[in-house]
Each structure stands twice: as C-alpha cells, then as structure tokens.
PDB file of C-alpha atoms in Angstrom:
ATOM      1  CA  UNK A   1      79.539 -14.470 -15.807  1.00  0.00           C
ATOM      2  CA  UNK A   2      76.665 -12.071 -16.372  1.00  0.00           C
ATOM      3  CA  UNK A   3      74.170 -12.190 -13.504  1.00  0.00           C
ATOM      4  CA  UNK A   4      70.146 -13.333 -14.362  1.00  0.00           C
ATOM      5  CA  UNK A   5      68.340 -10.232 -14.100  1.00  0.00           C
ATOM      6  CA  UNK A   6      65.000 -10.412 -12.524  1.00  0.00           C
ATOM      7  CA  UNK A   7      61.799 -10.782 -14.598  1.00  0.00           C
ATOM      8  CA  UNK A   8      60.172  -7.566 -13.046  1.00  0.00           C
ATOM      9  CA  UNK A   9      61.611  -4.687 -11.334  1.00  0.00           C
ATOM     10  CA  UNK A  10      61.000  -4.460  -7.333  1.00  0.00           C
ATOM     11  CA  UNK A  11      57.573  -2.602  -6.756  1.00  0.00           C
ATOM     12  CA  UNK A  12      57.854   1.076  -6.062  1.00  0.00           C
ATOM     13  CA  UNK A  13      57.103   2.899  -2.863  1.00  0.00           C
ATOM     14  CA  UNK A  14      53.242   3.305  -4.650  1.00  0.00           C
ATOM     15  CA  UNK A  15      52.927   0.054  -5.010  1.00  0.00           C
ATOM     16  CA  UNK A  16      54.221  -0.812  -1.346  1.00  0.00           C
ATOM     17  CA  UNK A  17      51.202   2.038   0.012  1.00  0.00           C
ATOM     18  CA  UNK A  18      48.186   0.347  -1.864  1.00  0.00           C
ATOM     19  CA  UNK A  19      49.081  -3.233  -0.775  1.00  0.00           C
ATOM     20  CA  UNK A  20      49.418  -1.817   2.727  1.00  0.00           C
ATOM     21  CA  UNK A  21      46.385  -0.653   2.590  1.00  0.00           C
ATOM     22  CA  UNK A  22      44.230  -3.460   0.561  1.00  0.00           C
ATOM     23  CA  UNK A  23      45.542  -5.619   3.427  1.00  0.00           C
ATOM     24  CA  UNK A  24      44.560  -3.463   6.463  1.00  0.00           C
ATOM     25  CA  UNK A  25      40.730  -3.251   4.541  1.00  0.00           C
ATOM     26  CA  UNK A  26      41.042  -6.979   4.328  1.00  0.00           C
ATOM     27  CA  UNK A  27      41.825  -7.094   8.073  1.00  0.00           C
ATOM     28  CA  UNK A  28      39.597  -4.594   9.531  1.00  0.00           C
ATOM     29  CA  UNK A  29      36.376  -6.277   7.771  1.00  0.00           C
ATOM     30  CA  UNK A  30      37.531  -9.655   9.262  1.00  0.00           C
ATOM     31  CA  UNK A  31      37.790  -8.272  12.456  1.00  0.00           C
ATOM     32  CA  UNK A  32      34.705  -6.472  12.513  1.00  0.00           C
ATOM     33  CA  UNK A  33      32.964  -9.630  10.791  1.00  0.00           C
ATOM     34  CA  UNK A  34      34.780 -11.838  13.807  1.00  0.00           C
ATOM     35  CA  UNK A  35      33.395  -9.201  16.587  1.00  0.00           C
ATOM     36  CA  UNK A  36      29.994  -8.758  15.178  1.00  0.00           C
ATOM     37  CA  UNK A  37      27.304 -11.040  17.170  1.00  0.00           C
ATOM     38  CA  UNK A  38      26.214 -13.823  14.970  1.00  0.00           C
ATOM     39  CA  UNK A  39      22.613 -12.683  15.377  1.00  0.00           C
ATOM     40  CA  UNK A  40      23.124  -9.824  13.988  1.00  0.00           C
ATOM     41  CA  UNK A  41      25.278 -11.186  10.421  1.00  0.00           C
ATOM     42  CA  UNK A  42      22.195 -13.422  10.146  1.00  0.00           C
ATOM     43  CA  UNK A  43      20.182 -11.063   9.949  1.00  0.00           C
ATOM     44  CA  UNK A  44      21.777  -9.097   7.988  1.00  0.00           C
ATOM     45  CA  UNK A  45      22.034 -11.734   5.200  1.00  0.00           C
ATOM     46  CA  UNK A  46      18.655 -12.689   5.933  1.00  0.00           C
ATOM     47  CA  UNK A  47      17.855  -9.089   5.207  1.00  0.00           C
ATOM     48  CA  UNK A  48      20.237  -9.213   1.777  1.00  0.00           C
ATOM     49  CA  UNK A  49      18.440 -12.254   0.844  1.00  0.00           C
ATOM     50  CA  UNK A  50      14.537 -10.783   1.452  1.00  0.00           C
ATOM     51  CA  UNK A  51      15.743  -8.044  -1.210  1.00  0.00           C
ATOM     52  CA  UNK A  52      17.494 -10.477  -3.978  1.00  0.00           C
ATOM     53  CA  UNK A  53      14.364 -12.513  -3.519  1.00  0.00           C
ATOM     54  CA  UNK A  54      11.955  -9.854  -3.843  1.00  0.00           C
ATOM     55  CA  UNK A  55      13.690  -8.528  -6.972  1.00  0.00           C
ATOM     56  CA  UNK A  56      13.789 -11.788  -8.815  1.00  0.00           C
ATOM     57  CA  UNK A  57       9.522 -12.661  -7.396  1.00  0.00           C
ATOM     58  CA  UNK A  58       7.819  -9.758  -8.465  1.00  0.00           C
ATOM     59  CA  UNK A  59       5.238 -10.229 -11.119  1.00  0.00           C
ATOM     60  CA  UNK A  60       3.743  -7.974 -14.339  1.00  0.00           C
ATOM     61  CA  UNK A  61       0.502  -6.387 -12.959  1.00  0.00           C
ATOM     62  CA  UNK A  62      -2.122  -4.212 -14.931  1.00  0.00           C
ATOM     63  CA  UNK A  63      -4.472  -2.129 -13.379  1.00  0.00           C
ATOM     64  CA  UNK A  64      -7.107   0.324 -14.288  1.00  0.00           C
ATOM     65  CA  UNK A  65      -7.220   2.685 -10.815  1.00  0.00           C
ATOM     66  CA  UNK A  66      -9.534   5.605 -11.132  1.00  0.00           C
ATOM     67  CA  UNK A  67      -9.567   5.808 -14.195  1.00  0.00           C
ATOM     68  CA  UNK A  68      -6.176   5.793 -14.672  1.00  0.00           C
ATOM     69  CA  UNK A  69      -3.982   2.343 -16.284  1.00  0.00           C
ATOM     70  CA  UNK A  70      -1.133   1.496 -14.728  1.00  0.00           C
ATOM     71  CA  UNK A  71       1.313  -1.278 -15.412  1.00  0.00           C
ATOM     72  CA  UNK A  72       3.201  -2.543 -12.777  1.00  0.00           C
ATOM     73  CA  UNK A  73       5.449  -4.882 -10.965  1.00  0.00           C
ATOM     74  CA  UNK A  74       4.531  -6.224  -7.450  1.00  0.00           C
ATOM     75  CA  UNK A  75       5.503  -9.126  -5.474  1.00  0.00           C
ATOM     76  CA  UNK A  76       2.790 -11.759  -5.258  1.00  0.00           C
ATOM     77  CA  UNK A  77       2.501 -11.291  -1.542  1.00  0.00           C
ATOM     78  CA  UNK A  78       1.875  -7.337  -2.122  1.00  0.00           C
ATOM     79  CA  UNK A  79      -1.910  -6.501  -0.742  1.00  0.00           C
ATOM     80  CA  UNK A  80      -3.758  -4.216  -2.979  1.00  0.00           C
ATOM     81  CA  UNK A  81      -4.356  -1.891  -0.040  1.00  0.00           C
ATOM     82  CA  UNK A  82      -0.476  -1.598   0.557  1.00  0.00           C
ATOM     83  CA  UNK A  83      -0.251  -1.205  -3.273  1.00  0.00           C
ATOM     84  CA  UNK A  84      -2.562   1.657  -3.475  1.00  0.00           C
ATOM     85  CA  UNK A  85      -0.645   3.390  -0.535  1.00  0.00           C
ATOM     86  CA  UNK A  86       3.170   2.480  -1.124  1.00  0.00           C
ATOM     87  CA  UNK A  87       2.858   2.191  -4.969  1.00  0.00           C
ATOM     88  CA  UNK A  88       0.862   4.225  -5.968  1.00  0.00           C
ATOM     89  CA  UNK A  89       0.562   6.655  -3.340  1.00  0.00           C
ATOM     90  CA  UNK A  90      -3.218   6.881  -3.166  1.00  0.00           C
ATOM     91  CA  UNK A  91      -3.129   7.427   0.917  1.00  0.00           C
ATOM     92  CA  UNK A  92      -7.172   7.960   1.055  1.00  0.00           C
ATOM     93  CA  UNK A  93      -7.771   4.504   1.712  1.00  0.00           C
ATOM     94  CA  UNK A  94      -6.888   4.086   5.578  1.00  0.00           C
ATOM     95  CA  UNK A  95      -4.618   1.161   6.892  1.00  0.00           C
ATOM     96  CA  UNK A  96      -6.950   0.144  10.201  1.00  0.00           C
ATOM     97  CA  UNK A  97      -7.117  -3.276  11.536  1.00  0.00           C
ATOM     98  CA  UNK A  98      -5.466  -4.795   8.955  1.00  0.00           C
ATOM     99  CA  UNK A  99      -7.533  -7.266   9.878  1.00  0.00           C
ATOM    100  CA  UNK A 100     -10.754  -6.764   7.411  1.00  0.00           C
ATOM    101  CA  UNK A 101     -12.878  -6.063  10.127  1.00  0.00           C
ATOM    102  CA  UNK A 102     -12.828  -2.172  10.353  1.00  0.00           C
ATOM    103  CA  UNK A 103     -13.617  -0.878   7.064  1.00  0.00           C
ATOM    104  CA  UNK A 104     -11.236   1.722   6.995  1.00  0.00           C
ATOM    105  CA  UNK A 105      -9.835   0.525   3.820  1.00  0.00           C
ATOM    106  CA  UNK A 106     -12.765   0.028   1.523  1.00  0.00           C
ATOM    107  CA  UNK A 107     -12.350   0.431  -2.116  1.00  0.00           C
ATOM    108  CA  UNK A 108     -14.507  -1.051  -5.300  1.00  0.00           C
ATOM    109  CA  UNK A 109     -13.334  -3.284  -7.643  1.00  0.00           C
ATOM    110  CA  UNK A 110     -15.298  -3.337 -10.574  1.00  0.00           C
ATOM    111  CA  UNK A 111     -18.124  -1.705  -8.901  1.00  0.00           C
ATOM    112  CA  UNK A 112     -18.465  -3.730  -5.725  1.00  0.00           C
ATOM    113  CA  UNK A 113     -16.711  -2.990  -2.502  1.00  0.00           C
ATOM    114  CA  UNK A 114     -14.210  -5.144  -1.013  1.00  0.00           C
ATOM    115  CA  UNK A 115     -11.635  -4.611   2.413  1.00  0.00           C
ATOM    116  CA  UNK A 116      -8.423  -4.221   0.030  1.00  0.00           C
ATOM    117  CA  UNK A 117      -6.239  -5.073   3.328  1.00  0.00           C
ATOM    118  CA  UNK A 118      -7.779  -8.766   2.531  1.00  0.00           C
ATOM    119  CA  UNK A 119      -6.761  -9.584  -0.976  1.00  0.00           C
ATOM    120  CA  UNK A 120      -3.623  -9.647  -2.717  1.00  0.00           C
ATOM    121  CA  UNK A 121      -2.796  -7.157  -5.916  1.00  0.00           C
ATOM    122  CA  UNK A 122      -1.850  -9.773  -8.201  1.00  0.00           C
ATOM    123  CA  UNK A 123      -5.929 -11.441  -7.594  1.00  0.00           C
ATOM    124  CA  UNK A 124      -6.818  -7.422  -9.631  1.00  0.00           C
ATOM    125  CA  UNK A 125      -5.042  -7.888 -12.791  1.00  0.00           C
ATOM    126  CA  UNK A 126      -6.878  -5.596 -15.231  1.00  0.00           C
ATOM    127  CA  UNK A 127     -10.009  -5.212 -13.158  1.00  0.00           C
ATOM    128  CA  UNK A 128     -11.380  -1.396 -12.842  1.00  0.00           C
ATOM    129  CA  UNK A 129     -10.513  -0.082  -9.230  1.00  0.00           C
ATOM    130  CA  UNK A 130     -12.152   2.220  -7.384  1.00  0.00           C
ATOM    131  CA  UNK A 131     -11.080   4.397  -4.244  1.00  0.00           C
ATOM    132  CA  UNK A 132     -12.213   7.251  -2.261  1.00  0.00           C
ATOM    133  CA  UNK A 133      -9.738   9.720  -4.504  1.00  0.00           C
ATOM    134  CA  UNK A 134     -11.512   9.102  -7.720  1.00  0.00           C
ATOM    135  CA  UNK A 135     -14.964   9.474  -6.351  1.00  0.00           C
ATOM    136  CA  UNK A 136     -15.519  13.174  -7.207  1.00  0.00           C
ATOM    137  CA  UNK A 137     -15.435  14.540 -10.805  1.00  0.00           C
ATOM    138  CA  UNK A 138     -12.348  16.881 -10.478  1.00  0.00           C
ATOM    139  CA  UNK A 139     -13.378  19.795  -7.961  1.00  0.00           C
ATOM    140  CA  UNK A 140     -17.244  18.249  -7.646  1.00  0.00           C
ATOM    141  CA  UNK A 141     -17.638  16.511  -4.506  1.00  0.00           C
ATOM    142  CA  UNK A 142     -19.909  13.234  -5.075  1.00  0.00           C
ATOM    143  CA  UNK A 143     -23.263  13.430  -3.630  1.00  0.00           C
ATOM    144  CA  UNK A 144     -22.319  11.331  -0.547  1.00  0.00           C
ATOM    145  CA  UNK A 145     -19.264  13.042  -0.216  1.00  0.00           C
ATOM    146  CA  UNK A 146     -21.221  16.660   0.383  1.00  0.00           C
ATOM    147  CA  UNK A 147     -24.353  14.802   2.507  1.00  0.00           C
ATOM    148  CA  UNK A 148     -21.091  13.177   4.877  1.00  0.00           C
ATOM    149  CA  UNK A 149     -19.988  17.229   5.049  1.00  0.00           C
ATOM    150  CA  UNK A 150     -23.266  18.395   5.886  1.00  0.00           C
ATOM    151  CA  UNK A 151     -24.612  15.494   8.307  1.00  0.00           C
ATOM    152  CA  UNK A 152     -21.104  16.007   9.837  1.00  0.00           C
ATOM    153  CA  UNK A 153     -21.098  12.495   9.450  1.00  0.00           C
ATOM    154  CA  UNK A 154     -17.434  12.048  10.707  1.00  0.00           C
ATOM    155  CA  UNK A 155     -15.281  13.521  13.886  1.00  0.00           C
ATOM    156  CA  UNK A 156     -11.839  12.563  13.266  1.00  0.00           C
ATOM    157  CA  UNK A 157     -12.434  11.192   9.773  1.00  0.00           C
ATOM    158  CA  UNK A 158     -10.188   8.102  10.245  1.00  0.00           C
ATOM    159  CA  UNK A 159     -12.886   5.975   9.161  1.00  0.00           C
ATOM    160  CA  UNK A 160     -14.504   8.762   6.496  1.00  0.00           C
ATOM    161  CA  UNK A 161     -13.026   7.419   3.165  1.00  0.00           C
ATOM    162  CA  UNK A 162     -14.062   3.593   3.731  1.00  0.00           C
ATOM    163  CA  UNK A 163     -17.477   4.756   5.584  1.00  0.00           C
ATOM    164  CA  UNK A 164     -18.251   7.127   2.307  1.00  0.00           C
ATOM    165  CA  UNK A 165     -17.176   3.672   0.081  1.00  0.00           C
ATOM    166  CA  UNK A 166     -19.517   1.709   1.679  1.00  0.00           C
ATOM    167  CA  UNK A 167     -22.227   4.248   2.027  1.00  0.00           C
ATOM    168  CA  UNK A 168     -22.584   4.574  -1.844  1.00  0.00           C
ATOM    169  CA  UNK A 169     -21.784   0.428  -2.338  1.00  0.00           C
ATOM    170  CA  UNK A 170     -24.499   0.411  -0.150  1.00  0.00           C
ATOM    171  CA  UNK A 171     -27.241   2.723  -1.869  1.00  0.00           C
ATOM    172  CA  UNK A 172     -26.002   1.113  -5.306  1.00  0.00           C
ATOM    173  CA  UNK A 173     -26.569  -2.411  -3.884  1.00  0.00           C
ATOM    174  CA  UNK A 174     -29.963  -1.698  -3.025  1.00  0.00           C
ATOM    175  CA  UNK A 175     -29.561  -1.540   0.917  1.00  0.00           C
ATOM    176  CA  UNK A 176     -30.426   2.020   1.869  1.00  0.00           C
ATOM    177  CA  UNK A 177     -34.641   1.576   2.245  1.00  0.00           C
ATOM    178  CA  UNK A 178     -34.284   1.844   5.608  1.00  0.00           C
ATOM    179  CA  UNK A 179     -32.808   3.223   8.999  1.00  0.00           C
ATOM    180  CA  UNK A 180     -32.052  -0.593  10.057  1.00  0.00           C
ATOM    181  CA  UNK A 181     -31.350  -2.081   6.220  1.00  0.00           C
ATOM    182  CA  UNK A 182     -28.333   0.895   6.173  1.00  0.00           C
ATOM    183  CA  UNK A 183     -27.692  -0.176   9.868  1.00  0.00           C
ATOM    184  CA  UNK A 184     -27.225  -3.617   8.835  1.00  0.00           C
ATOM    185  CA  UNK A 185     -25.144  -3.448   5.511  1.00  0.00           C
ATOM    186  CA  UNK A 186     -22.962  -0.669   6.814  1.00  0.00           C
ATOM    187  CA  UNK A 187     -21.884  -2.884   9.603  1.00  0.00           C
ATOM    188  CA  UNK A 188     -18.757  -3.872   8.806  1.00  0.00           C
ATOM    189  CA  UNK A 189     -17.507  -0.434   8.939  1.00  0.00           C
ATOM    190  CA  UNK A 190     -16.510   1.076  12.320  1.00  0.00           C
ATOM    191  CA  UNK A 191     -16.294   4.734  13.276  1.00  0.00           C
ATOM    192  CA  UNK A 192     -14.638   5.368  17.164  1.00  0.00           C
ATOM    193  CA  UNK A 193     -15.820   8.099  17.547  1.00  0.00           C
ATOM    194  CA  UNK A 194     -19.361   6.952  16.955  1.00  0.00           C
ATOM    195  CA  UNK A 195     -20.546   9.364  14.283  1.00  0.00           C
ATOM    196  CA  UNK A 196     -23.091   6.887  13.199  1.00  0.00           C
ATOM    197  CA  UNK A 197     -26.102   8.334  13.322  1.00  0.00           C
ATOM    198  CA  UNK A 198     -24.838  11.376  11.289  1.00  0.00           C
ATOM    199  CA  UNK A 199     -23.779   8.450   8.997  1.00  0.00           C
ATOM    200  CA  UNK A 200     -27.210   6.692   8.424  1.00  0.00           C
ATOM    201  CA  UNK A 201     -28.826  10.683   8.161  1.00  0.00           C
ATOM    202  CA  UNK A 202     -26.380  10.664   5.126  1.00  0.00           C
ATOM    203  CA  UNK A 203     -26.631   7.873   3.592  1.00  0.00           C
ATOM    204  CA  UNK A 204     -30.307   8.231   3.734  1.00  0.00           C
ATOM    205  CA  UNK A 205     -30.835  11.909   1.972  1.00  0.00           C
ATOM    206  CA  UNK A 206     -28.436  10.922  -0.650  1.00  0.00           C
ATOM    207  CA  UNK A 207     -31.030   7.721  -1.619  1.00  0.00           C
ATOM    208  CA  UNK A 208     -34.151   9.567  -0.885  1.00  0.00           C
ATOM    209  CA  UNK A 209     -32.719  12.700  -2.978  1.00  0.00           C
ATOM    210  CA  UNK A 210     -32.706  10.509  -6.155  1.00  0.00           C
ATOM    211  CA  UNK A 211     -28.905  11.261  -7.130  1.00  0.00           C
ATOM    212  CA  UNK A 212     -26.812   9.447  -8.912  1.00  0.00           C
ATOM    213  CA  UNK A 213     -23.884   7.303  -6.876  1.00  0.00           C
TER     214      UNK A 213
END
C-alpha cells in the first residue's frame, strides 16, 4: 500500500538557522524588557507617546519674520521665542528668565514690542514680526544699533539685542523726552552688568539726533 507522502518537504538546514535565530531575538528582547526597571519602560513610552502626539498636534502657522514669509507647522504649545530660535534659527533674540521679566528676548510684532518668551506662536498667525536680526538694512547698522556701539552701551551683550528692541520701541512710542521717561519705560529690561547709563546716553542721541527708528 503506497505510503501518504507529506504535504511539504522537511525545512532545510536554512530554514532551521533563521528560526533559530527569530526565536533567540524574540527571547533576548523579552529578557531585556523583563530586566529593564519599570521606571525606565514608562518612560520610555511616555517619551514614544510625547512624539506621536506632537506629530499628530501641530498646527498650520504663517508668519511674516523680517521681512521674510514663512509657512509653518508648530505645536500649539510652541512659544514664539523658542520658534524664532529652534525653527527658525534666528538666535539674536536671547532666552533669559524665561520668565518675561528680563527683556532679553524682546522682539516687535507689528511694530510694538512684546517678551516673545510670554506668548505662544500660534497667537502670531500672519502678523509682521520683528527681531534684532532684521533691524539693519543689509550691512547698515540702525541708528540705535551704532549709538549702543559708540555709548558702549553693553559689556557682555547678553542683554544687547532685547535692550536695542526696546530702546527704539521706546523712542517710537514716544518715551525718550527724558533721562527718567527712558529710565522708566526701559525698565523691564535688565542688563547685569549694569551698562545702563551708557544705555540711556544712547537711547537719548539717537531721539535728540532726529533719525529715523
């Protein structure tokens, strides 16, 4: 009686080698899953799920940034100051505080000056934006750009970019008549090293000198 031959032929020695080894992946990820603190898997897929999340939240953004129009994608949560540095790579405007009360990162937005560390990217959509890299006109310094150089109006220059953006906010808003009225409206910007008398001398030639900020 003829024997019932078998529906497929016994695997090959190949075939032997890559189930061997799909089974020892299978068991060495297990194992390292098993011996891996449980801290450290949650974060892990904590971290995983921050990225899937991020990908799926980030919103269509328009901006006009020194003249310049860009059309972007942020997450809603995105500051416009970490925008302008991470995004667009615009690394005048300082990261200080954080906090909005150090100045470092003033910019304008639509000609008036705001602490971009304080409002999200997404609040900008298609307003005209302003910082201290598209103040000159190419290789021409702006007018309180050269009286900061020759009051020496800075020592480490941390604080230069958002002290120059709220020096000419400051002349445009009509707050430069005096020694104490620049005192006053240029308060919310803080130099450490304490250049500001050199600041105010500034601040004051460019709105006595009649020039155009």
């Amino acid at each position: 009686m003829a024997q019932d031959q078998p529906d497929s032929p016994p695997p090959g020695p190949g075939q032997h080698d890559q189930a061997r080894r799909a089974f020892l992946k299978q068991t060495s990820v297990l194992t390292a899953l098993a011996l891996t603190p449980g801290p450290v898997v949650q974060a892990a897929a904590a971290e995983w799920d921050e990225k899937v999340a991020a990908a799926f939240e980030q919103v269509p953004l328009k901006l006009d940034v020194n003249g310049k129009k860009y059309k972007l994608r942020v997450e809603p949560r995105t500051t416009l100051l970490d925008l302008l540095r991470e995004q667009l790579h615009l690394t005048g405007t300082k990261k200080g505080c954080d906090y909005g009360q150090c100045g470092a990162c003033t910019v304008h937005v639509d000609g008036q000056r705001i602490n971009s560390c304080l409002t999200l990217a997404v609040m900008q959509e298609g307003k005209k934006i302003t910082t201290i890299e598209g103040l000159a006109e190419g290789d021409r310094l702006h007018p309180m750009q050269e009286a900061f150089l020759k009051h020496d109006g800075f020592q480490c220059g941390y604080c230069t970019p958002g002290q120059i953006m709220s020096a000419v906010a400051c002349v445009r808003e009509g707050h430069a008549d005096s020694e104490t009225e620049i005192r006053e409206y240029m308060s919310g910007n803080i130099c450490r090293c304490g250049a500001y008398p050199n600041i105010v001398a500034a601040i004051e030639e460019v709105k006595n000198g009649g020039q155009k900020v």
